[in-house]
XYZ file of C-alpha atoms in Angstrom:
147
model
C 2.082 2.497 -47.843
C -0.064 5.389 -46.736
C 0.944 8.455 -44.782
C 0.628 7.185 -41.208
C -0.071 9.701 -38.514
C -0.853 7.157 -35.784
C 2.203 4.878 -35.996
C 5.786 4.611 -37.201
C 6.535 4.286 -40.900
C 6.999 0.591 -41.742
C 10.671 -0.264 -42.267
C 10.161 -3.696 -43.765
C 7.642 -5.880 -45.535
C 7.344 -9.591 -44.831
C 7.739 -12.016 -47.723
C 6.251 -15.496 -47.603
C 7.992 -18.134 -49.694
C 5.984 -21.312 -50.265
C 7.602 -24.478 -51.564
C 6.639 -28.061 -52.163
C 7.886 -30.477 -49.497
C 11.072 -32.319 -50.265
C 14.310 -31.125 -51.748
C 14.619 -27.351 -51.569
C 16.778 -25.331 -53.946
C 18.400 -22.264 -52.417
C 21.327 -20.395 -53.984
C 22.911 -17.928 -51.537
C 25.655 -17.132 -54.048
C 23.158 -15.772 -56.583
C 22.298 -12.803 -54.378
C 25.591 -11.869 -52.740
C 25.966 -8.204 -51.825
C 29.164 -6.424 -52.876
C 31.623 -5.147 -50.303
C 32.598 -1.513 -50.740
C 36.194 -0.721 -51.741
C 37.142 0.482 -48.256
C 35.973 -2.771 -46.656
C 37.856 -4.856 -49.225
C 41.021 -2.831 -48.593
C 40.658 -3.215 -44.815
C 40.039 -6.971 -44.916
C 42.819 -7.481 -47.477
C 45.347 -6.161 -44.917
C 44.200 -8.582 -42.192
C 47.095 -10.993 -41.543
C 44.931 -13.685 -39.891
C 43.960 -15.207 -43.247
C 46.347 -17.959 -44.324
C 45.369 -17.830 -47.992
C 45.212 -14.189 -49.119
C 44.253 -15.199 -52.681
C 41.179 -17.132 -51.460
C 40.295 -14.254 -49.140
C 40.415 -11.714 -51.999
C 38.336 -14.028 -54.173
C 35.696 -14.169 -51.425
C 35.769 -10.394 -50.916
C 35.264 -9.727 -54.619
C 32.326 -12.177 -54.777
C 30.627 -10.192 -52.007
C 29.011 -11.076 -48.712
C 26.056 -13.340 -48.183
C 22.766 -11.493 -47.967
C 20.895 -11.377 -44.676
C 17.140 -11.668 -44.299
C 16.839 -7.874 -44.318
C 17.203 -6.376 -47.797
C 17.395 -2.645 -48.379
C 15.544 -2.213 -51.650
C 13.700 1.092 -52.019
C 9.961 0.890 -52.601
C 8.570 2.354 -55.806
C 7.624 5.980 -55.305
C 4.892 7.607 -57.382
C 7.198 8.843 -60.142
C 9.525 5.826 -60.289
C 10.364 4.815 -63.864
C 9.347 1.216 -63.103
C 5.922 2.090 -61.679
C 2.983 1.177 -63.920
C -0.107 1.980 -61.859
C -0.624 -0.821 -59.345
C -0.932 0.387 -55.732
C 1.307 -2.306 -54.222
C 3.695 -2.960 -57.092
C 7.006 -4.456 -55.974
C 10.415 -3.383 -57.335
C 11.936 -5.671 -59.955
C 15.149 -5.805 -57.872
C 13.218 -7.448 -55.022
C 11.536 -10.047 -57.220
C 14.838 -10.725 -59.001
C 16.549 -11.628 -55.710
C 13.735 -13.961 -54.750
C 13.701 -15.739 -58.125
C 17.509 -15.980 -58.411
C 17.920 -17.450 -54.939
C 15.052 -19.917 -55.134
C 14.917 -21.255 -58.694
C 17.068 -22.411 -61.583
C 16.677 -21.395 -65.236
C 13.664 -23.045 -66.881
C 12.013 -23.841 -63.529
C 8.456 -22.753 -62.831
C 7.658 -19.637 -60.775
C 4.067 -19.140 -59.600
C 2.635 -15.807 -58.460
C -0.957 -16.192 -57.205
C -1.336 -12.392 -56.915
C 0.236 -11.241 -60.185
C -0.938 -7.635 -59.992
C 0.976 -5.559 -62.536
C 3.033 -8.555 -63.678
C 6.399 -7.794 -62.094
C 7.032 -11.458 -61.269
C 6.279 -12.500 -64.855
C 8.487 -9.741 -66.298
C 11.424 -10.704 -64.083
C 10.894 -14.451 -64.610
C 11.075 -13.868 -68.379
C 14.331 -11.894 -67.998
C 15.820 -14.652 -65.854
C 14.704 -17.453 -68.196
C 12.146 -19.000 -65.851
C 8.737 -20.307 -66.801
C 5.914 -18.671 -64.885
C 2.236 -18.818 -64.043
C 0.452 -15.721 -62.806
C -3.027 -15.514 -61.313
C -4.879 -12.200 -61.099
C -8.584 -11.732 -60.376
C -8.716 -8.058 -61.426
C -9.285 -7.702 -65.166
C -7.718 -4.225 -65.017
C -4.477 -5.469 -63.476
C -4.393 -8.594 -65.656
C -4.499 -6.296 -68.685
C -1.739 -4.142 -67.196
C 0.412 -7.266 -66.809
C -0.342 -8.328 -70.409
C 0.762 -4.914 -71.658
C 4.020 -5.070 -69.702
C 4.791 -8.509 -71.094
C 4.054 -7.425 -74.682
C 6.896 -4.886 -74.655
């Protein structure tokens, strides 16, 4: 992101997810978004639901995520930021990995950059392969993983 004087500030960034053909794993439950307390209270009073216990269970699990996620980008002084110009927030990578892989599966990032995908894959108990052509950024990723 650069200060844009000739257009609107981008509100979203596209994410491409590439998979092998065949059976696809996708876990919508892994990335549910919590309802706020007011919404839970409002829906809990709705008399149209025949099984209030099941309804409350659903409300406390949260709603299914849409294809628009509101995850703040990393600003210059963000605690997570390590010096890569297009570093992605760990929260974003976590949602992608949780929804599209199981523990011990392989995650591949062909543009590893500062190593965020590798760091998050380690935390989530996934195996990973990262590819980075810049020696500077590859070293940055190695340092993050050594912590």
